[in-house]
PDB file of C-alpha atoms in Angstrom:
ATOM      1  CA  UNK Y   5      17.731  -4.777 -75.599  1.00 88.00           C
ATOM      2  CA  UNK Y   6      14.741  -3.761 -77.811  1.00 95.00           C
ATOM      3  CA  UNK Y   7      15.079  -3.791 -81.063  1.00 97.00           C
ATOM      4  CA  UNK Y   8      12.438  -1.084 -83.283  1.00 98.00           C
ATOM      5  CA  UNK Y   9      13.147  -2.035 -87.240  1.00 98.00           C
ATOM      6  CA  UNK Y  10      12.542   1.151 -89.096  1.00 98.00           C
ATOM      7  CA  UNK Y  11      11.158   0.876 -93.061  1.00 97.00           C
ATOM      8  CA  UNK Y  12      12.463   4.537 -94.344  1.00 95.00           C
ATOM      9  CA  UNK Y  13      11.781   5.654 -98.205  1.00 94.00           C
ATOM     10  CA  UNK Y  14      14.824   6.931 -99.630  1.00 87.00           C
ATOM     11  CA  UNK Y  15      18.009   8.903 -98.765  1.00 89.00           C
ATOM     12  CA  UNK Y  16      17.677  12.115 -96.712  1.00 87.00           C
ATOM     13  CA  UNK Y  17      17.330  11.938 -93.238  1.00 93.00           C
ATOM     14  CA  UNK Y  18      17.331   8.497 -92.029  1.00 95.00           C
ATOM     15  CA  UNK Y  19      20.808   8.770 -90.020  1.00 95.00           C
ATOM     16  CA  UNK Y  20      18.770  10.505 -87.376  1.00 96.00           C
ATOM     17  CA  UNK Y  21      17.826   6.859 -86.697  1.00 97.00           C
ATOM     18  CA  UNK Y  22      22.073   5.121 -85.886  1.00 96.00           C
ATOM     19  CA  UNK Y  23      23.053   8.565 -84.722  1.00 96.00           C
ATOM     20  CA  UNK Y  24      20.460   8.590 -82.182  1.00 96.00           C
ATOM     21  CA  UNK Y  25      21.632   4.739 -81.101  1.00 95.00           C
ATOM     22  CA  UNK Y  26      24.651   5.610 -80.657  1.00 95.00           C
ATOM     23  CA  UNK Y  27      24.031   8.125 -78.139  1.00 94.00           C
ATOM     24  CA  UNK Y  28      22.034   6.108 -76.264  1.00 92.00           C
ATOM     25  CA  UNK Y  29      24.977   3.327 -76.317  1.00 89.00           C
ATOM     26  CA  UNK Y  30      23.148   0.059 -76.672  1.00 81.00           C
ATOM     27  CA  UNK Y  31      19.963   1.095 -75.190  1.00 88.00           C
ATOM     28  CA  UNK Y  32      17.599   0.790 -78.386  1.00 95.00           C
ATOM     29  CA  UNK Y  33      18.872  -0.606 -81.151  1.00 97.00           C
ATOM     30  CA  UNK Y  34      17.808   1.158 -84.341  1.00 98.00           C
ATOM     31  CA  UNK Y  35      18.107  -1.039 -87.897  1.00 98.00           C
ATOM     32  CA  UNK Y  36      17.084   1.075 -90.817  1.00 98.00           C
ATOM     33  CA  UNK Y  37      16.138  -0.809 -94.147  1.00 96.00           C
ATOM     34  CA  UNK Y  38      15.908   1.953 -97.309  1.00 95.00           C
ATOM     35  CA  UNK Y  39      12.442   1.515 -99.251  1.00 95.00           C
ATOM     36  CA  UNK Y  40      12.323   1.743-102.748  1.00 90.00           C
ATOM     37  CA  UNK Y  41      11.348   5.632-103.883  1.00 89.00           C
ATOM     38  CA  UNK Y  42       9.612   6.023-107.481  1.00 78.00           C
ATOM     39  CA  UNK Y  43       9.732   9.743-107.216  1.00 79.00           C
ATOM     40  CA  UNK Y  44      10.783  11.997-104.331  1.00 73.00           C
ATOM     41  CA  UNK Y  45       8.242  14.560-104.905  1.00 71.00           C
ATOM     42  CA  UNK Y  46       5.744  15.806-101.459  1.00 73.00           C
ATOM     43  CA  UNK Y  47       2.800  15.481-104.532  1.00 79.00           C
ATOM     44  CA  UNK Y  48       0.094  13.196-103.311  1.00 81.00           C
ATOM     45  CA  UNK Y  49       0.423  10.851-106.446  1.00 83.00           C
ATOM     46  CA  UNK Y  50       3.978  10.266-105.502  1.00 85.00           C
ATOM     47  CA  UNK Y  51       3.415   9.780-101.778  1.00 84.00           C
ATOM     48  CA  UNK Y  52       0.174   6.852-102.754  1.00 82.00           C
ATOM     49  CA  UNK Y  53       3.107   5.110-104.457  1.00 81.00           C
ATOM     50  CA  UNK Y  54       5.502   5.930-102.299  1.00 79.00           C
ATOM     51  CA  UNK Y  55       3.630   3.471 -99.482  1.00 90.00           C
ATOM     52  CA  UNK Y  56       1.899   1.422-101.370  1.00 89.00           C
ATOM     53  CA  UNK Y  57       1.859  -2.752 -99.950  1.00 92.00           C
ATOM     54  CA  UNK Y  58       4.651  -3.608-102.402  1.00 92.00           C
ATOM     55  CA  UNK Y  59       7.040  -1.794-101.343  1.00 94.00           C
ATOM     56  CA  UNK Y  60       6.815  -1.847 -97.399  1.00 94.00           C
ATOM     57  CA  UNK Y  61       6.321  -5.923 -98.132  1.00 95.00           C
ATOM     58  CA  UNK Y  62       9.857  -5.742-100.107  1.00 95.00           C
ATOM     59  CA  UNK Y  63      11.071  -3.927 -97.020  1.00 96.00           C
ATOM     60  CA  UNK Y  64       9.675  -5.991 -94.643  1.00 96.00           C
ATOM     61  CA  UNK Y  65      11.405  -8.601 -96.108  1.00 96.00           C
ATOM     62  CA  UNK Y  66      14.686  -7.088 -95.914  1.00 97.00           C
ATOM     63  CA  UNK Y  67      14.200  -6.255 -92.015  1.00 97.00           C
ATOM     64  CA  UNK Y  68      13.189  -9.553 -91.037  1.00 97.00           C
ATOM     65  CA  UNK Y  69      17.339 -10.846 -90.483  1.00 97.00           C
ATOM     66  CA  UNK Y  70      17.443  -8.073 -88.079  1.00 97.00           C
ATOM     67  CA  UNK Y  71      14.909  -9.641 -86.065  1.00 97.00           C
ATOM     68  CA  UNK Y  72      13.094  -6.677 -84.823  1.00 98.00           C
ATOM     69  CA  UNK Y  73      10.274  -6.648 -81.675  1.00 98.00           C
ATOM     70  CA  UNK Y  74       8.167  -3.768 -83.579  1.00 98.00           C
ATOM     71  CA  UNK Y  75       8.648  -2.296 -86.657  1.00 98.00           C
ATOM     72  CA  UNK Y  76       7.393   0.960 -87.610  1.00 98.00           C
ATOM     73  CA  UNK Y  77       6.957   2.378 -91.145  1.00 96.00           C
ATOM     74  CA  UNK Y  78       9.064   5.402 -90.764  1.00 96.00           C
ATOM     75  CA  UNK Y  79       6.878   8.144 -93.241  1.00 93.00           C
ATOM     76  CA  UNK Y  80       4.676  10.895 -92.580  1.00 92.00           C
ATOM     77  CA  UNK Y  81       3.786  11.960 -95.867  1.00 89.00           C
ATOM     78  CA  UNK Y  82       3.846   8.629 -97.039  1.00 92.00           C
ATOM     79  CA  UNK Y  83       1.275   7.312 -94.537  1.00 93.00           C
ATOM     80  CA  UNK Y  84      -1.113  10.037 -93.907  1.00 93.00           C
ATOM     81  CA  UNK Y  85      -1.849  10.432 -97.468  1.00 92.00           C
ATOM     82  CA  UNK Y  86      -3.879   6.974 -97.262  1.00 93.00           C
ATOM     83  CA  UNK Y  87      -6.467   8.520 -94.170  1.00 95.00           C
ATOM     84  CA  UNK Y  88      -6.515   6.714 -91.089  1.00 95.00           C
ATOM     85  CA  UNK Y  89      -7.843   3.524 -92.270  1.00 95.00           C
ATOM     86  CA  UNK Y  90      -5.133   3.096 -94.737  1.00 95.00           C
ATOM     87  CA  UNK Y  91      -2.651   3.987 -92.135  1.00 95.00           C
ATOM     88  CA  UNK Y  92      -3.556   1.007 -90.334  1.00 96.00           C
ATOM     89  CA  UNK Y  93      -3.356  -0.946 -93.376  1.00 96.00           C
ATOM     90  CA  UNK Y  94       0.243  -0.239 -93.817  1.00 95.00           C
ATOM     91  CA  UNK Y  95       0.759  -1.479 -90.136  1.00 96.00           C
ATOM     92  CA  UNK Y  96      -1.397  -4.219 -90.681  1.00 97.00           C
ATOM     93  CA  UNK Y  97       0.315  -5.410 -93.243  1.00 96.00           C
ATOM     94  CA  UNK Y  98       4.181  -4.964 -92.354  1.00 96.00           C
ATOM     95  CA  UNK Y  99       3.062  -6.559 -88.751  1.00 97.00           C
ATOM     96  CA  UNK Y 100       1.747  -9.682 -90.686  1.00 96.00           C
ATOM     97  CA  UNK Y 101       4.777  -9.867 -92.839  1.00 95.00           C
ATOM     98  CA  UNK Y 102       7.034 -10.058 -89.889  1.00 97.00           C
ATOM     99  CA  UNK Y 103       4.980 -11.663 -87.346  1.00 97.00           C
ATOM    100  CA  UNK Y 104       5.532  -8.771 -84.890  1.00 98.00           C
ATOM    101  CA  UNK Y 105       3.258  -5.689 -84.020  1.00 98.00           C
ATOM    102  CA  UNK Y 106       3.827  -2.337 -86.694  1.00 98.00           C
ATOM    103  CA  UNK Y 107       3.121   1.412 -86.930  1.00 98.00           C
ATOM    104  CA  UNK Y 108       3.837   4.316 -88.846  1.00 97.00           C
ATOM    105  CA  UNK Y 109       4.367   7.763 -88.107  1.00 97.00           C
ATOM    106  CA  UNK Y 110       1.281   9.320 -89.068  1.00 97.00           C
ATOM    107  CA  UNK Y 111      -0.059   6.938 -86.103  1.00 98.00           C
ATOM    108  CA  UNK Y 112       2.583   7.745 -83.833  1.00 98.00           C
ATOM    109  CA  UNK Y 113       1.702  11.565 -83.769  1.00 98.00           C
ATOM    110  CA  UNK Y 114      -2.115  10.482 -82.713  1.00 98.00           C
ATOM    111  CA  UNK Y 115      -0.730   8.025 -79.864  1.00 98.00           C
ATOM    112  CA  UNK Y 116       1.458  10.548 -78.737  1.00 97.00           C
ATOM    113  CA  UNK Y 117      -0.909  13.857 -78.478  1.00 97.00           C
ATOM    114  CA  UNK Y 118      -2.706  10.972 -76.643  1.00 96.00           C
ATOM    115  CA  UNK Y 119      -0.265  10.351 -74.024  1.00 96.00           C
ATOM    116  CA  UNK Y 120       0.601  13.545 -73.364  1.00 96.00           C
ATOM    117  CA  UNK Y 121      -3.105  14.586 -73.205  1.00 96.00           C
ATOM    118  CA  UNK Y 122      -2.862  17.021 -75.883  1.00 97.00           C
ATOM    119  CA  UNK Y 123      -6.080  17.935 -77.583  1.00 97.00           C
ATOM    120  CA  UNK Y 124      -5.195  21.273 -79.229  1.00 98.00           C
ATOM    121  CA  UNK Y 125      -1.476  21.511 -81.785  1.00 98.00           C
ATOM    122  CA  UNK Y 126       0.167  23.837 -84.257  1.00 97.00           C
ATOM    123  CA  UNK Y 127       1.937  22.063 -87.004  1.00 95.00           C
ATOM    124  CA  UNK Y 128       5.474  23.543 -88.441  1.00 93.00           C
ATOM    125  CA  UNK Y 129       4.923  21.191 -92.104  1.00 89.00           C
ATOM    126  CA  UNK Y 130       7.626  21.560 -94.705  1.00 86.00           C
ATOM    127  CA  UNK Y 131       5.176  20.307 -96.874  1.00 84.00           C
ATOM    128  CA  UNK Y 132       3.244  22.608 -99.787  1.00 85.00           C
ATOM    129  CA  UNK Y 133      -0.116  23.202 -98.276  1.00 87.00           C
ATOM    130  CA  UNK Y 134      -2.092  20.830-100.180  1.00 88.00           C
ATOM    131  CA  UNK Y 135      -0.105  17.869 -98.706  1.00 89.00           C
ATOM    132  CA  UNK Y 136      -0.203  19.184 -95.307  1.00 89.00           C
ATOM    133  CA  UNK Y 137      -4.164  19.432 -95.216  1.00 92.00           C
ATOM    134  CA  UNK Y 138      -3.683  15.759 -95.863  1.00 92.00           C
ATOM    135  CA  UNK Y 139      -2.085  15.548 -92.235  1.00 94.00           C
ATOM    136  CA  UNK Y 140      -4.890  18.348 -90.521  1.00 95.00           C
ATOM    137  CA  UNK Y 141      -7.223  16.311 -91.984  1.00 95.00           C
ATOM    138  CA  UNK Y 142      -5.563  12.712 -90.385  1.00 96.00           C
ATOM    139  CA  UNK Y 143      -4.750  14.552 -87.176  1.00 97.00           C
ATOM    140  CA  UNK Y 144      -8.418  15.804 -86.857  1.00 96.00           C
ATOM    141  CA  UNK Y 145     -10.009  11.795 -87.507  1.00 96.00           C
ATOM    142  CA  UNK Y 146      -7.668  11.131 -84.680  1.00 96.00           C
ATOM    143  CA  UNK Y 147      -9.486  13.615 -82.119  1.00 96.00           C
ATOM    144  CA  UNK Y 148      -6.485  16.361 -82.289  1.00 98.00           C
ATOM    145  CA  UNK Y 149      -7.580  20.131 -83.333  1.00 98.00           C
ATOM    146  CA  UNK Y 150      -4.944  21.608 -85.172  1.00 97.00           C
ATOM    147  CA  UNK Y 151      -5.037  25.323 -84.509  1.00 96.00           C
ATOM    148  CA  UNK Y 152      -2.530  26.938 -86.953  1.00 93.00           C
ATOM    149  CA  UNK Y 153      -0.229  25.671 -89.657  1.00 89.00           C
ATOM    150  CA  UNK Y 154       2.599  26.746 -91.381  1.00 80.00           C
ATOM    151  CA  UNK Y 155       4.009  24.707 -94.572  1.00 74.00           C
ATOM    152  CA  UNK Y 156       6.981  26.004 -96.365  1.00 66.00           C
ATOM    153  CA  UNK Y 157       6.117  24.142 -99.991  1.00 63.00           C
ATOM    154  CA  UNK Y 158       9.138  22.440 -99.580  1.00 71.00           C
ATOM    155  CA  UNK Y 159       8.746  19.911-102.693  1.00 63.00           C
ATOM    156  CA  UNK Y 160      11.790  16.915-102.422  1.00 63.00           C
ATOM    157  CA  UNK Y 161      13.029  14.948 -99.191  1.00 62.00           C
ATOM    158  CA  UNK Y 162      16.145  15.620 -99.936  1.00 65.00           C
ATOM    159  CA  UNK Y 163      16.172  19.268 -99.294  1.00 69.00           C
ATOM    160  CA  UNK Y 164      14.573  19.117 -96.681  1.00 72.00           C
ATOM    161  CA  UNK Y 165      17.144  16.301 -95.250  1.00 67.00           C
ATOM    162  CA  UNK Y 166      19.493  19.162 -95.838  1.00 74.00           C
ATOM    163  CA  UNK Y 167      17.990  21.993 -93.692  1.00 84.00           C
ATOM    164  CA  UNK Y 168      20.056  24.011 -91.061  1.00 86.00           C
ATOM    165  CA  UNK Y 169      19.090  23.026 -87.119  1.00 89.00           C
ATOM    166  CA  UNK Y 170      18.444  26.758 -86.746  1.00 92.00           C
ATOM    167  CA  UNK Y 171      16.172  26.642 -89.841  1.00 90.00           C
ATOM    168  CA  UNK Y 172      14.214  24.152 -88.090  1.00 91.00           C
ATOM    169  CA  UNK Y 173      14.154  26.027 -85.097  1.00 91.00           C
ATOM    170  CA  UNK Y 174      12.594  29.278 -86.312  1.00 90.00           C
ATOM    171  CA  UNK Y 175       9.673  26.971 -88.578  1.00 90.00           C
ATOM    172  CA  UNK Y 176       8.515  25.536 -85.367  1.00 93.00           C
ATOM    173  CA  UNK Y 177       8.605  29.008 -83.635  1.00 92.00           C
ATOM    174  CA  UNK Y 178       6.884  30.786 -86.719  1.00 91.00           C
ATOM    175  CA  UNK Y 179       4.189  27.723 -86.026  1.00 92.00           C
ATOM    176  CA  UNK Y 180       3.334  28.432 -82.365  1.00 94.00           C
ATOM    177  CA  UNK Y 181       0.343  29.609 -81.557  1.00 96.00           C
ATOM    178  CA  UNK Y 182      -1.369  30.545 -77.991  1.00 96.00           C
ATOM    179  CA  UNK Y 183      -3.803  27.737 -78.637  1.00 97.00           C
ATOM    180  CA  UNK Y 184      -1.400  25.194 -79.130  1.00 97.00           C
ATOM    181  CA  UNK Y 185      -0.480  22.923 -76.352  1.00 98.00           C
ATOM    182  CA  UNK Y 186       2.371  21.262 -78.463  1.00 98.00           C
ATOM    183  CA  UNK Y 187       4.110  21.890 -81.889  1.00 97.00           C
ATOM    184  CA  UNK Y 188       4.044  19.260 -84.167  1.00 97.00           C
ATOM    185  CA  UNK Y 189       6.749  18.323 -87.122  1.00 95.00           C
ATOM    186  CA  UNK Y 190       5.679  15.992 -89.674  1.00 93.00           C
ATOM    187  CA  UNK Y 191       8.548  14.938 -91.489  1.00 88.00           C
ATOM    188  CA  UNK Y 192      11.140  12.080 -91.235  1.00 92.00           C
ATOM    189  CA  UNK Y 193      13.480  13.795 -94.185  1.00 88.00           C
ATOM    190  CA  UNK Y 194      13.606  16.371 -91.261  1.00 89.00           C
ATOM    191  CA  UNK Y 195      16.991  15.487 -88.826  1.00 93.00           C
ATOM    192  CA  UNK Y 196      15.459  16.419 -85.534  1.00 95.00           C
ATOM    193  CA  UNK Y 197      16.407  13.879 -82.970  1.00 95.00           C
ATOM    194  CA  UNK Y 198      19.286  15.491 -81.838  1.00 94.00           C
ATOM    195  CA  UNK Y 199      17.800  19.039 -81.670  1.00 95.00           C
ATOM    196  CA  UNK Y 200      14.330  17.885 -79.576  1.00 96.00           C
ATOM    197  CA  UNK Y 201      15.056  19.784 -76.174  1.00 96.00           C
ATOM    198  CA  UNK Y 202      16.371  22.915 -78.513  1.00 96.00           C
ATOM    199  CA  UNK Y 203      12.975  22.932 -79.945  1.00 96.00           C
ATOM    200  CA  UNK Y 204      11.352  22.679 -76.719  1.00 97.00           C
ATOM    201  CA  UNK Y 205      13.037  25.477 -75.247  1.00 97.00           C
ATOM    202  CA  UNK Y 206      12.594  27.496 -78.421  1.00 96.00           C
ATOM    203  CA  UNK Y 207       8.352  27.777 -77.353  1.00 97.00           C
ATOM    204  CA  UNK Y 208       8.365  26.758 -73.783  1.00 97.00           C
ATOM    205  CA  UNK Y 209       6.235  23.856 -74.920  1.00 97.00           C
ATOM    206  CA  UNK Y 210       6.462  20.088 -75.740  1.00 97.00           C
ATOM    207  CA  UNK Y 211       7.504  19.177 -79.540  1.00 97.00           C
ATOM    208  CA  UNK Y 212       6.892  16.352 -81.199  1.00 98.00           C
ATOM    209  CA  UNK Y 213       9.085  15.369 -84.506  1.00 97.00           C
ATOM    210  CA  UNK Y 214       8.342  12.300 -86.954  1.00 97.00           C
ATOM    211  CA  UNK Y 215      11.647  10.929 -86.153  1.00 97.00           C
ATOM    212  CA  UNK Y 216      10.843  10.993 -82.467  1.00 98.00           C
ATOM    213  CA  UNK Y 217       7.160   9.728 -82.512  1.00 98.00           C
ATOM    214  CA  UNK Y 218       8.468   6.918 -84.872  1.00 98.00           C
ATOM    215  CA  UNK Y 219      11.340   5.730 -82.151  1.00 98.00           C
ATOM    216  CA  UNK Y 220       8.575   6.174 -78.973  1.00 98.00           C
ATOM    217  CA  UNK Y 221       5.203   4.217 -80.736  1.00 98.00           C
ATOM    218  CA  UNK Y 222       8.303   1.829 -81.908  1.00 98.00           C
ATOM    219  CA  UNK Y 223       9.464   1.117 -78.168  1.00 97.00           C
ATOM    220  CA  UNK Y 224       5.624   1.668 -77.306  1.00 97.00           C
ATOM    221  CA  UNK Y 225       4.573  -1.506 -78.954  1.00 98.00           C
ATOM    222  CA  UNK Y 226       7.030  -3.680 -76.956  1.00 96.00           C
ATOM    223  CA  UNK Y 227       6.139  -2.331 -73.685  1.00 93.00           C
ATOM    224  CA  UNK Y 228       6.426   0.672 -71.190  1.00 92.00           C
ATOM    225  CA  UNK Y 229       8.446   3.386 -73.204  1.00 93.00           C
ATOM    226  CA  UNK Y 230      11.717   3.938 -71.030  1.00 89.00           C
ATOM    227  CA  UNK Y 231      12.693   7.460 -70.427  1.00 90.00           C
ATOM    228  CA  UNK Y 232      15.628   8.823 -73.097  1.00 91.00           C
ATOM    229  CA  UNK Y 233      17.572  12.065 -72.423  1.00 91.00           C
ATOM    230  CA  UNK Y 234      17.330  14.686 -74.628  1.00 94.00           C
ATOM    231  CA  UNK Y 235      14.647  13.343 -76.453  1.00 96.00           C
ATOM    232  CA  UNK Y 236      12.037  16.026 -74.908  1.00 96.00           C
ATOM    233  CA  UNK Y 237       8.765  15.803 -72.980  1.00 96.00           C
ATOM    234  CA  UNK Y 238       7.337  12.361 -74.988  1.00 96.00           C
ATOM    235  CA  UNK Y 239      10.096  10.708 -73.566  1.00 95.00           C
ATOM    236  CA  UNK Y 240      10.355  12.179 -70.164  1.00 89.00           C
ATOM    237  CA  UNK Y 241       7.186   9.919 -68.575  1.00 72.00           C
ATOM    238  CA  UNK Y 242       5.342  13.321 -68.236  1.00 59.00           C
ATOM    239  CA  UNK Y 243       1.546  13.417 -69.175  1.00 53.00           C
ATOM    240  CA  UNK Y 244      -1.180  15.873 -68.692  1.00 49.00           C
ATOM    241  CA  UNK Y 245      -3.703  13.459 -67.531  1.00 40.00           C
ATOM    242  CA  UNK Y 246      -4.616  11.585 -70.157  1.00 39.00           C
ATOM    243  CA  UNK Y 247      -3.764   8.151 -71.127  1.00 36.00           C
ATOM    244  CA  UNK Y 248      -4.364   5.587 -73.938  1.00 37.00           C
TER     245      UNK Y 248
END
């Protein structure tokens, strides 16, 4: 069994994570460690604290009785806010900590428009817009166009933890565009991992959530990514052509 440690700041969506391994009854196995949170406040002074070295190292330290294969630094927000290179970083450093290989979810949504072949993406953001440039700006370094974007100025994790499946739904639909070959949701405060094929269905086109790139580039750095039900096209072994 593979085991994908998972380093999430604060309280508001992270039981996406053991709800998720339970459905899949001993398939993945899904430890969550809780980073320490100085404010919880989608304000890019808050996020650069949010994941700075200290506290992933603190969590990284917590994680490492759970023995994990990969470990991924389960943030959007909290990741994209440093650019790529400081993205990397972040991996760089957990995966030295724990002396196995580490992402973040910020890189997960590049690896995954990458698998999938996806050049071109709308992005449903609950963030307020000047945050959420801070993820155009990190998807475009990566080689993805983003094509339309809608952020809802949503300011604390914890609300948005507490939003409504069918509030999710109509963000990502309100996001679609023609362009878009794929919707993308960048937030792991957001529960989404039981709602994937809902979202899917909702604009005929694949959808990728923060909690689901984070368990796929998790399972990804181990080895071959086995296909999960109900966990949408990333997980169904489809691509478009395009590999890494």
């Amino acid at each position: 069994m593979v085991t994908v440690g998972l380093l999430y700041p604060g309280h508001s969506a992270e039981d996406d994570y053991p709800t998720l391994e339970a459905r899949l009854d001993g398939a993945v196995k899904l430890p969550v460690v809780i980073t320490s949170v100085g404010e919880d406040a989608h304000r890019v002074d808050a996020l650069l604290d949010l994941g700075r070295a200290e506290r992933l190292a603190e969590g990284a330290a917590e994680l490492a009785s759970s023995q994990p294969d990969a470990v991924m630094w389960a943030c959007t927000s909290g990741s994209f806010v440093f650019g790529p290179e400081g993205a990397r970083n972040q991996a760089s450093g957990v995966a030295q900590a724990l002396g196995v290989p580490a992402s973040s979810t910020s890189l997960a949504f590049v690896d995954a428009c990458n698998r999938l072949g996806i050049h071109r993406v709308a992005v449903a953001a609950s963030y307020p817009e000047d945050v959420a440039q801070h993820f155009v700006r990190f998807l475009t370094g990566g080689g993805v166009e983003v094509v339309s974007m809608g952020s809802h100025g949503i300011i604390t994790a914890a609300e948005v933890g507490t939003l409504a499946p069918e509030r999710v739904v109509a963000m990502v639909k309100a996001a679609d565009h023609p362009d878009a070959e794929a919707i993308l949701v960048p937030d792991t405060a957001m529960h989404t991992l039981e709602i994937i094929d809902d979202l899917e269905a909702a604009v005929g086109k694949p959808v990728l959530t923060a909690n689901q790139v984070t368990v796929w580039k998790g399972l990804e750095l181990v080895g071959p990514v086995p296909y999960l039900p109900n966990l949408g096209t990333l997980f169904s072994g489809t691509t478009r052509g395009k590999s890494e």
